[in-house]
Amino acid sequence: MTSPEPHQPILDNPFVLDLFAGPGGLDVAGHVLDIPSLGIEWERSACLTRYAAGLDTLHADVSAVRRDAFESLPPEINVLAGGPPCQTYSVAGHGAGRQALDRVKVYIERLMAGDSDHEIDEDLKTLTDPRTALVLEPLRYAIQATRSPNREHRPYDVIVLEQVPAVAPLWEHYAKVLEETGLPDGTKYKVVVGILATETYGVPQTRSRAVLIARREGFGEPSLPVPTHRAYEAKEWNRKNGTGAADQARQPTLDEDTRSGSDEGLRPWRSMRDALANPVGSHRGRTTPFLVRSNYGSSGHPGRRGVRTDRQPATTVTGRISRFVVFEHLDENVVYEGPRFSMNEAGMLQSFPPDYPWSGTAQAQQVGNAVPPLFGAHLLSSALGLLEPDPETLRKPWQRATEEQRAKLRSNGCGAADACTDRCPQAKDQVPPPSSVRPRKGKKEAAG
């Protein structure tokens, strides 16, 4: 097969398996692109959100499915995607994953060499934080696909992964072995890796992600998605608009020309006002200018901390989004604390559609952990040779699943229409044990 032309689909019927699927960021991206997907997620509340959103889901441990139920997965799946949990790699976490990077690279080499799963599993038990090993699961799934009789030993055609920037060295090592060594059966891939800023793809939020896109040999050279919007530069913004709340309160409007960046052909980055000002669905719109104060960093860049106005992108949306303090000002001298972001609004800052049915507990954590759907749509589009996604699709209210649809999805995902069953992960296992590794005292950490 020759290399496809730009925007020429490389697969006739793409079908995505979304590992560590969370509340549905990549699945919503697939919905925008009319691509079916199946998500595997072990956290109960995230599954409740997915069922309410009408997303096909297995409430299960990704590792357990690979070990015990891989043959039950639909054999027509040809795209592997996912974002393994980032806590041990994020600079907001304890750092066990960052400190184990070299060890994890050795495990990658061993997997590609065909070492037994049992031996590797035993060795992985020595890691300080067991979540560190989850970054290996996409590779283990790729290998398992070639050993699956149900799939007739057919490899995945496309792999799309995203994680916090600290995982970039592992994605680079993935790329090296996928291109040079190949899977144990000899399958090789063409791979591209990069660190991308989500605001350059129209997400109203500054968030940096390490991404990997791989195509099986014969399906052409992969490429990273082309940015559609300008990058946000905090220093440039502060130089033009002032750095204090009073300075920013005195500027009720914003000429697009003052938004940082002058790249020809790129649209201005989207602000919180762009995302939240207009009423849509049950969202009434935030028409009063506001400031957001966060003591949580953004994508590891200390310069992005602090106060932002509604005329800037949000800082990285994390599980602490519900703690962000929102100040509204009636005029340049009167500022008061207004309502904090609702989960609907927090989701919209992640580019989820309005009225996405956030369910269960820890909803702020679900929002913060999710892949921004618009960003995910750009990744899938580039990986599959599709046209640039239409962001307007994500600005329309999401249609909640009917009770009948939700019950059917939960029966498939949990085994019962209104309850978890013995096949679901147990509640006591939902929260991994705390890592013994702690940040150095006095060191300020930022969000992943």
GROMACS .gro file of C-alpha atoms in nm, residues 3-384:
model
  382
    3SER     CA    1   0.142   0.636   0.141
    4PRO     CA    2  -0.200   0.804   0.147
    5GLU     CA    3  -0.251   1.159   0.033
    6PRO     CA    4  -0.338   1.419   0.299
    7HIS     CA    5  -0.695   1.374   0.424
    8GLN     CA    6  -0.726   1.042   0.247
    9PRO     CA    7  -0.869   0.790   0.496
   10ILE     CA    8  -0.629   0.503   0.554
   11LEU     CA    9  -0.895   0.268   0.699
   12ASP     CA   10  -1.234   0.188   0.551
   13ASN     CA   11  -1.399   0.110   0.886
   14PRO     CA   12  -1.199   0.240   1.183
   15PHE     CA   13  -1.302   0.105   1.523
   16VAL     CA   14  -1.127   0.238   1.834
   17LEU     CA   15  -1.041   0.052   2.154
   18ASP     CA   16  -0.996   0.323   2.418
   19LEU     CA   17  -0.785   0.208   2.712
   20PHE     CA   18  -0.820   0.398   3.043
   21ALA     CA   19  -1.119   0.563   2.879
   22GLY     CA   20  -1.225   0.788   3.168
   23PRO     CA   21  -1.553   0.975   3.120
   24GLY     CA   22  -1.518   0.965   2.742
   25GLY     CA   23  -1.291   1.231   2.593
   26LEU     CA   24  -1.156   1.014   2.309
   27ASP     CA   25  -1.494   0.845   2.263
   28VAL     CA   26  -1.665   1.182   2.222
   29ALA     CA   27  -1.391   1.265   1.971
   30GLY     CA   28  -1.479   0.945   1.787
   31HIS     CA   29  -1.846   1.041   1.794
   32VAL     CA   30  -1.762   1.374   1.626
   33LEU     CA   31  -1.578   1.182   1.353
   34ASP     CA   32  -1.848   0.912   1.325
   35ILE     CA   33  -1.605   0.645   1.444
   36PRO     CA   34  -1.731   0.369   1.679
   37SER     CA   35  -1.535   0.301   1.995
   38LEU     CA   36  -1.528   0.074   2.299
   39GLY     CA   37  -1.385   0.211   2.621
   40ILE     CA   38  -1.235   0.017   2.912
   41GLU     CA   39  -1.253   0.205   3.243
   42TRP     CA   40  -1.222   0.077   3.599
   43GLU     CA   41  -1.349   0.378   3.798
   44ARG     CA   42  -1.718   0.332   3.874
   45SER     CA   43  -1.829   0.696   3.854
   46ALA     CA   44  -1.654   0.751   3.522
   47CYS     CA   45  -1.844   0.449   3.391
   48LEU     CA   46  -2.172   0.598   3.515
   49THR     CA   47  -2.090   0.913   3.318
   50ARG     CA   48  -2.014   0.704   3.011
   51TYR     CA   49  -2.337   0.506   3.036
   52ALA     CA   50  -2.538   0.828   3.072
   53ALA     CA   51  -2.357   0.965   2.767
   54GLY     CA   52  -2.444   0.656   2.562
   55LEU     CA   53  -2.086   0.529   2.523
   56ASP     CA   54  -2.000   0.160   2.485
   57THR     CA   55  -1.803   0.065   2.794
   58LEU     CA   56  -1.646  -0.223   2.982
   59HIS     CA   57  -1.627  -0.155   3.356
   60ALA     CA   58  -1.304  -0.340   3.403
   61ASP     CA   59  -0.933  -0.328   3.484
   62VAL     CA   60  -0.738  -0.278   3.160
   63SER     CA   61  -0.470  -0.523   3.275
   64ALA     CA   62  -0.727  -0.787   3.373
   65VAL     CA   63  -0.902  -0.764   3.035
   66ARG     CA   64  -0.570  -0.819   2.858
   67ARG     CA   65  -0.488  -1.119   3.075
   68ASP     CA   66  -0.828  -1.285   3.105
   69ALA     CA   67  -1.078  -1.151   2.851
   70PHE     CA   68  -0.889  -1.028   2.545
   71GLU     CA   69  -1.059  -1.285   2.321
   72SER     CA   70  -1.398  -1.133   2.409
   73LEU     CA   71  -1.308  -0.797   2.252
   74PRO     CA   72  -1.459  -0.726   1.909
   75PRO     CA   73  -1.213  -0.864   1.650
   76GLU     CA   74  -1.284  -0.576   1.410
   77ILE     CA   75  -1.109  -0.326   1.640
   78ASN     CA   76  -0.820  -0.181   1.436
   79VAL     CA   77  -0.725   0.136   1.626
   80LEU     CA   78  -0.568   0.125   1.973
   81ALA     CA   79  -0.589   0.447   2.172
   82GLY     CA   80  -0.557   0.567   2.526
   83GLY     CA   81  -0.400   0.781   2.793
   84PRO     CA   82  -0.263   0.571   3.080
   85PRO     CA   83  -0.309   0.725   3.428
   86CYS     CA   84  -0.061   1.008   3.473
   87GLN     CA   85  -0.035   1.049   3.850
   88THR     CA   86   0.307   0.889   3.887
   89TYR     CA   87   0.451   1.082   3.592
   90SER     CA   88   0.280   1.419   3.638
   91VAL     CA   89   0.485   1.690   3.804
   92ALA     CA   90   0.184   1.734   4.032
   93GLY     CA   91   0.232   1.378   4.158
   94HIS     CA   92   0.488   1.208   4.378
   95GLY     CA   93   0.724   1.129   4.091
   96ALA     CA   94   0.757   0.751   4.117
   97GLY     CA   95   0.707   0.715   3.742
   98ARG     CA   96   0.956   0.988   3.654
   99GLN     CA   97   1.216   0.824   3.873
  100ALA     CA   98   1.148   0.484   3.711
  101LEU     CA   99   1.178   0.595   3.347
  102ASP     CA  100   1.493   0.393   3.277
  103ARG     CA  101   1.345   0.081   3.438
  104VAL     CA  102   1.028   0.114   3.233
  105LYS     CA  103   1.238   0.140   2.915
  106VAL     CA  104   1.395  -0.195   3.006
  107TYR     CA  105   1.048  -0.348   3.040
  108ILE     CA  106   0.962  -0.214   2.693
  109GLU     CA  107   1.269  -0.389   2.553
  110ARG     CA  108   1.175  -0.711   2.730
  111LEU     CA  109   0.820  -0.703   2.597
  112MET     CA  110   0.943  -0.656   2.241
  113ALA     CA  111   1.187  -0.942   2.288
  114GLY     CA  112   0.896  -1.170   2.374
  115ASP     CA  113   0.966  -1.226   2.745
  116SER     CA  114   0.685  -1.404   2.924
  117ASP     CA  115   0.404  -1.198   3.072
  118HIS     CA  116   0.433  -1.387   3.402
  119GLU     CA  117   0.799  -1.300   3.451
  120ILE     CA  118   0.740  -0.935   3.364
  121ASP     CA  119   0.438  -0.913   3.594
  122GLU     CA  120   0.642  -1.052   3.882
  123ASP     CA  121   0.919  -0.798   3.822
  124LEU     CA  122   0.672  -0.511   3.793
  125LYS     CA  123   0.561  -0.578   4.150
  126THR     CA  124   0.890  -0.425   4.266
  127LEU     CA  125   0.797  -0.079   4.133
  128THR     CA  126   0.737   0.181   4.404
  129ASP     CA  127   0.393   0.269   4.266
  130PRO     CA  128   0.207   0.000   4.069
  131ARG     CA  129   0.039   0.263   3.851
  132THR     CA  130   0.378   0.331   3.690
  133ALA     CA  131   0.347   0.000   3.502
  134LEU     CA  132   0.017   0.101   3.339
  135VAL     CA  133   0.207   0.302   3.076
  136LEU     CA  134   0.315  -0.036   2.936
  137GLU     CA  135  -0.041  -0.156   2.877
  138PRO     CA  136  -0.085  -0.009   2.525
  139LEU     CA  137   0.227  -0.194   2.411
  140ARG     CA  138   0.110  -0.513   2.582
  141TYR     CA  139  -0.226  -0.483   2.403
  142ALA     CA  140  -0.052  -0.431   2.070
  143ILE     CA  141   0.147  -0.748   2.128
  144GLN     CA  142  -0.155  -0.942   2.251
  145ALA     CA  143  -0.345  -0.855   1.932
  146THR     CA  144  -0.085  -1.047   1.729
  147ARG     CA  145  -0.137  -1.353   1.952
  148SER     CA  146  -0.517  -1.349   1.944
  149PRO     CA  147  -0.691  -1.633   1.755
  150ASN     CA  148  -1.014  -1.430   1.765
  151ARG     CA  149  -0.837  -1.161   1.559
  152GLU     CA  150  -0.661  -1.416   1.341
  153HIS     CA  151  -0.338  -1.272   1.490
  154ARG     CA  152  -0.397  -0.941   1.309
  155PRO     CA  153  -0.207  -0.639   1.453
  156TYR     CA  154  -0.371  -0.305   1.519
  157ASP     CA  155  -0.334  -0.076   1.218
  158VAL     CA  156  -0.310   0.250   1.413
  159ILE     CA  157  -0.201   0.341   1.766
  160VAL     CA  158  -0.275   0.682   1.926
  161LEU     CA  159  -0.149   0.762   2.277
  162GLU     CA  160  -0.139   1.075   2.492
  163GLN     CA  161   0.003   1.154   2.831
  164VAL     CA  162   0.166   1.429   3.036
  165PRO     CA  163   0.489   1.574   2.889
  166ALA     CA  164   0.704   1.381   3.137
  167VAL     CA  165   0.613   1.060   2.952
  168ALA     CA  166   0.762   1.185   2.621
  169PRO     CA  167   1.087   0.986   2.674
  170LEU     CA  168   0.882   0.667   2.700
  171TRP     CA  169   0.685   0.750   2.386
  172GLU     CA  170   1.018   0.811   2.212
  173HIS     CA  171   1.132   0.467   2.326
  174TYR     CA  172   0.802   0.318   2.209
  175ALA     CA  173   0.870   0.477   1.870
  176LYS     CA  174   1.225   0.340   1.854
  177VAL     CA  175   1.127  -0.019   1.923
  178LEU     CA  176   0.811  -0.011   1.709
  179GLU     CA  177   1.011   0.114   1.412
  180GLU     CA  178   1.339  -0.072   1.456
  181THR     CA  179   1.267  -0.387   1.653
  182GLY     CA  180   0.901  -0.445   1.581
  183LEU     CA  181   0.653  -0.650   1.782
  184PRO     CA  182   0.760  -1.007   1.866
  185ASP     CA  183   0.579  -1.133   1.552
  186GLY     CA  184   0.782  -0.893   1.334
  187THR     CA  185   0.515  -0.625   1.283
  188LYS     CA  186   0.668  -0.277   1.253
  189TYR     CA  187   0.517   0.070   1.258
  190LYS     CA  188   0.597   0.420   1.138
  191VAL     CA  189   0.576   0.651   1.438
  192VAL     CA  190   0.573   1.020   1.519
  193VAL     CA  191   0.601   1.168   1.870
  194GLY     CA  192   0.562   1.526   1.992
  195ILE     CA  193   0.451   1.756   2.271
  196LEU     CA  194   0.147   1.957   2.169
  197ALA     CA  195  -0.038   2.251   2.324
  198THR     CA  196  -0.413   2.198   2.332
  199GLU     CA  197  -0.497   2.567   2.284
  200THR     CA  198  -0.338   2.546   1.938
  201TYR     CA  199  -0.623   2.311   1.842
  202GLY     CA  200  -0.907   2.530   1.965
  203VAL     CA  201  -0.939   2.404   2.322
  204PRO     CA  202  -1.007   2.704   2.553
  205GLN     CA  203  -0.735   2.591   2.792
  206THR     CA  204  -0.355   2.573   2.809
  207ARG     CA  205  -0.256   2.209   2.849
  208SER     CA  206   0.053   2.034   2.712
  209ARG     CA  207   0.041   1.668   2.614
  210ALA     CA  208   0.297   1.417   2.491
  211VAL     CA  209   0.142   1.225   2.201
  212LEU     CA  210   0.234   0.927   1.989
  213ILE     CA  211   0.077   0.836   1.656
  214ALA     CA  212   0.179   0.509   1.489
  215ARG     CA  213   0.068   0.348   1.164
  216ARG     CA  214   0.146  -0.009   1.073
  217GLU     CA  215   0.395  -0.036   0.788
  218GLY     CA  216   0.211  -0.011   0.458
  219PHE     CA  217  -0.035   0.253   0.581
  220GLY     CA  218   0.184   0.555   0.510
  221GLU     CA  219   0.382   0.798   0.719
  222PRO     CA  220   0.196   0.938   1.021
  223SER     CA  221   0.208   1.305   1.109
  224LEU     CA  222   0.110   1.517   1.406
  225PRO     CA  223  -0.207   1.723   1.362
  226VAL     CA  224  -0.149   2.067   1.213
  227PRO     CA  225  -0.230   2.349   1.459
  228THR     CA  226  -0.541   2.549   1.382
  229HIS     CA  227  -0.502   2.824   1.645
  230ARG     CA  228  -0.225   3.045   1.778
  231ALA     CA  229  -0.029   2.952   2.087
  232TYR     CA  230  -0.095   3.140   2.409
  233GLU     CA  231   0.209   3.315   2.555
  234ALA     CA  232   0.163   3.441   2.911
  235LYS     CA  233   0.452   3.690   2.898
  236GLU     CA  234   0.325   3.845   2.577
  237TRP     CA  235  -0.026   3.873   2.720
  238ASN     CA  236   0.098   4.039   3.041
  239ARG     CA  237   0.314   4.281   2.843
  240LYS     CA  238   0.016   4.399   2.640
  241ASN     CA  239  -0.258   4.377   2.899
  242GLY     CA  240  -0.103   4.425   3.242
  243THR     CA  241  -0.041   4.163   3.504
  244GLY     CA  242  -0.274   4.252   3.790
  245ALA     CA  243  -0.646   4.199   3.838
  246ALA     CA  244  -0.707   4.573   3.839
  247ASP     CA  245  -0.523   4.614   3.510
  248GLN     CA  246  -0.729   4.341   3.349
  249ALA     CA  247  -1.060   4.455   3.496
  250ARG     CA  248  -1.015   4.790   3.321
  251GLN     CA  249  -1.015   4.616   2.982
  252PRO     CA  250  -1.368   4.487   2.918
  253THR     CA  251  -1.308   4.405   2.551
  254LEU     CA  252  -1.031   4.242   2.357
  255ASP     CA  253  -0.924   4.312   2.004
  256GLU     CA  254  -0.825   3.978   1.850
  257ASP     CA  255  -0.508   4.141   1.718
  258THR     CA  256  -0.383   4.173   2.076
  259ARG     CA  257  -0.403   3.799   2.134
  260SER     CA  258  -0.049   3.672   2.137
  261GLY     CA  259   0.088   3.524   1.819
  262SER     CA  260   0.092   3.650   1.465
  263ASP     CA  261   0.102   3.321   1.273
  264GLU     CA  262  -0.067   3.379   0.942
  265GLY     CA  263  -0.360   3.154   0.870
  266LEU     CA  264  -0.410   3.051   1.233
  267ARG     CA  265  -0.715   3.154   1.431
  268PRO     CA  266  -0.677   3.330   1.767
  269TRP     CA  267  -0.670   3.096   2.066
  270ARG     CA  268  -1.010   3.054   2.229
  271SER     CA  269  -1.072   3.221   2.562
  272MET     CA  270  -1.291   3.120   2.855
  273ARG     CA  271  -1.531   3.390   2.738
  274ASP     CA  272  -1.548   3.229   2.394
  275ALA     CA  273  -1.644   2.901   2.558
  276LEU     CA  274  -1.880   3.021   2.831
  277ALA     CA  275  -2.035   3.357   2.741
  278ASN     CA  276  -2.321   3.238   2.522
  279PRO     CA  277  -2.624   3.048   2.655
  280VAL     CA  278  -2.649   2.695   2.518
  281GLY     CA  279  -2.858   2.405   2.647
  282SER     CA  280  -2.897   2.442   3.023
  283HIS     CA  281  -2.592   2.671   3.038
  284ARG     CA  282  -2.714   3.028   3.091
  285GLY     CA  283  -2.391   3.191   2.982
  286ARG     CA  284  -2.142   3.397   3.182
  287THR     CA  285  -2.192   3.748   3.053
  288THR     CA  286  -2.025   3.933   3.340
  289PRO     CA  287  -1.647   3.971   3.295
  290PHE     CA  288  -1.461   3.755   3.545
  291LEU     CA  289  -1.120   3.662   3.681
  292VAL     CA  290  -1.014   3.312   3.782
  293ARG     CA  291  -0.760   3.258   4.058
  294SER     CA  292  -0.578   2.928   4.080
  295ASN     CA  293  -0.281   2.833   4.294
  296TYR     CA  294  -0.241   2.528   4.075
  297GLY     CA  295   0.004   2.542   3.786
  298SER     CA  296  -0.055   2.477   3.420
  299SER     CA  297   0.131   2.216   3.216
  300GLY     CA  298   0.442   2.254   3.427
  301HIS     CA  299   0.488   2.622   3.335
  302PRO     CA  300   0.507   2.840   3.650
  303GLY     CA  301   0.447   3.151   3.437
  304ARG     CA  302   0.095   3.029   3.368
  305ARG     CA  303  -0.007   3.029   3.736
  306GLY     CA  304  -0.213   3.288   3.911
  307VAL     CA  305  -0.500   3.500   3.785
  308ARG     CA  306  -0.650   3.485   3.440
  309THR     CA  307  -0.935   3.680   3.296
  310ASP     CA  308  -1.225   3.548   3.094
  311ARG     CA  309  -1.043   3.687   2.789
  312GLN     CA  310  -0.764   3.428   2.830
  313PRO     CA  311  -0.767   3.050   2.799
  314ALA     CA  312  -0.820   2.860   3.121
  315THR     CA  313  -0.520   2.721   3.304
  316THR     CA  314  -0.491   2.344   3.283
  317VAL     CA  315  -0.819   2.197   3.401
  318THR     CA  316  -0.743   1.943   3.674
  319GLY     CA  317  -0.937   1.764   3.944
  320ARG     CA  318  -0.912   2.087   4.144
  321ILE     CA  319  -1.120   2.287   3.896
  322SER     CA  320  -1.402   2.306   4.152
  323ARG     CA  321  -1.164   2.495   4.386
  324PHE     CA  322  -1.081   2.767   4.135
  325VAL     CA  323  -1.213   3.097   4.271
  326VAL     CA  324  -1.408   3.308   4.021
  327PHE     CA  325  -1.428   3.685   4.074
  328GLU     CA  326  -1.674   3.901   3.884
  329HIS     CA  327  -1.647   4.277   3.850
  330LEU     CA  328  -1.933   4.521   3.810
  331ASP     CA  329  -1.692   4.793   3.706
  332GLU     CA  330  -1.321   4.855   3.725
  333ASN     CA  331  -1.331   4.920   4.100
  334VAL     CA  332  -1.590   4.668   4.226
  335VAL     CA  333  -1.484   4.304   4.230
  336TYR     CA  334  -1.664   4.030   4.420
  337GLU     CA  335  -1.654   3.652   4.441
  338GLY     CA  336  -1.901   3.498   4.201
  339PRO     CA  337  -2.021   3.141   4.148
  340ARG     CA  338  -1.749   2.887   4.086
  341PHE     CA  339  -1.744   2.680   3.771
  342SER     CA  340  -2.017   2.421   3.746
  343MET     CA  341  -1.921   2.077   3.618
  344ASN     CA  342  -2.095   2.167   3.293
  345GLU     CA  343  -1.874   2.475   3.259
  346ALA     CA  344  -1.560   2.286   3.362
  347GLY     CA  345  -1.637   2.029   3.094
  348MET     CA  346  -1.687   2.303   2.834
  349LEU     CA  347  -1.341   2.439   2.920
  350GLN     CA  348  -1.215   2.090   2.836
  351SER     CA  349  -1.413   2.117   2.506
  352PHE     CA  350  -1.680   1.868   2.615
  353PRO     CA  351  -2.024   1.951   2.474
  354PRO     CA  352  -2.264   2.149   2.694
  355ASP     CA  353  -2.488   1.930   2.912
  356TYR     CA  354  -2.251   1.636   2.904
  357PRO     CA  355  -2.401   1.407   3.173
  358TRP     CA  356  -2.136   1.409   3.446
  359SER     CA  357  -2.246   1.142   3.694
  360GLY     CA  358  -2.141   0.969   4.013
  361THR     CA  359  -1.885   1.110   4.254
  362ALA     CA  360  -1.552   1.290   4.203
  363GLN     CA  361  -1.691   1.466   3.897
  364ALA     CA  362  -1.423   1.737   3.905
  365GLN     CA  363  -1.158   1.464   3.895
  366GLN     CA  364  -1.333   1.304   3.599
  367VAL     CA  365  -1.329   1.635   3.412
  368GLY     CA  366  -0.965   1.703   3.491
  369ASN     CA  367  -0.844   1.355   3.397
  370ALA     CA  368  -1.023   1.348   3.062
  371VAL     CA  369  -0.870   1.393   2.720
  372PRO     CA  370  -1.011   1.718   2.574
  373PRO     CA  371  -1.247   1.585   2.305
  374LEU     CA  372  -1.156   1.848   2.046
  375PHE     CA  373  -0.787   1.771   2.093
  376GLY     CA  374  -0.863   1.399   2.073
  377ALA     CA  375  -1.057   1.454   1.750
  378HIS     CA  376  -0.753   1.626   1.597
  379LEU     CA  377  -0.530   1.334   1.702
  380LEU     CA  378  -0.764   1.073   1.556
  381SER     CA  379  -0.817   1.275   1.238
  382SER     CA  380  -0.445   1.305   1.177
  383ALA     CA  381  -0.380   0.941   1.263
  384LEU     CA  382  -0.651   0.818   1.025
   0.00000   0.00000   0.00000
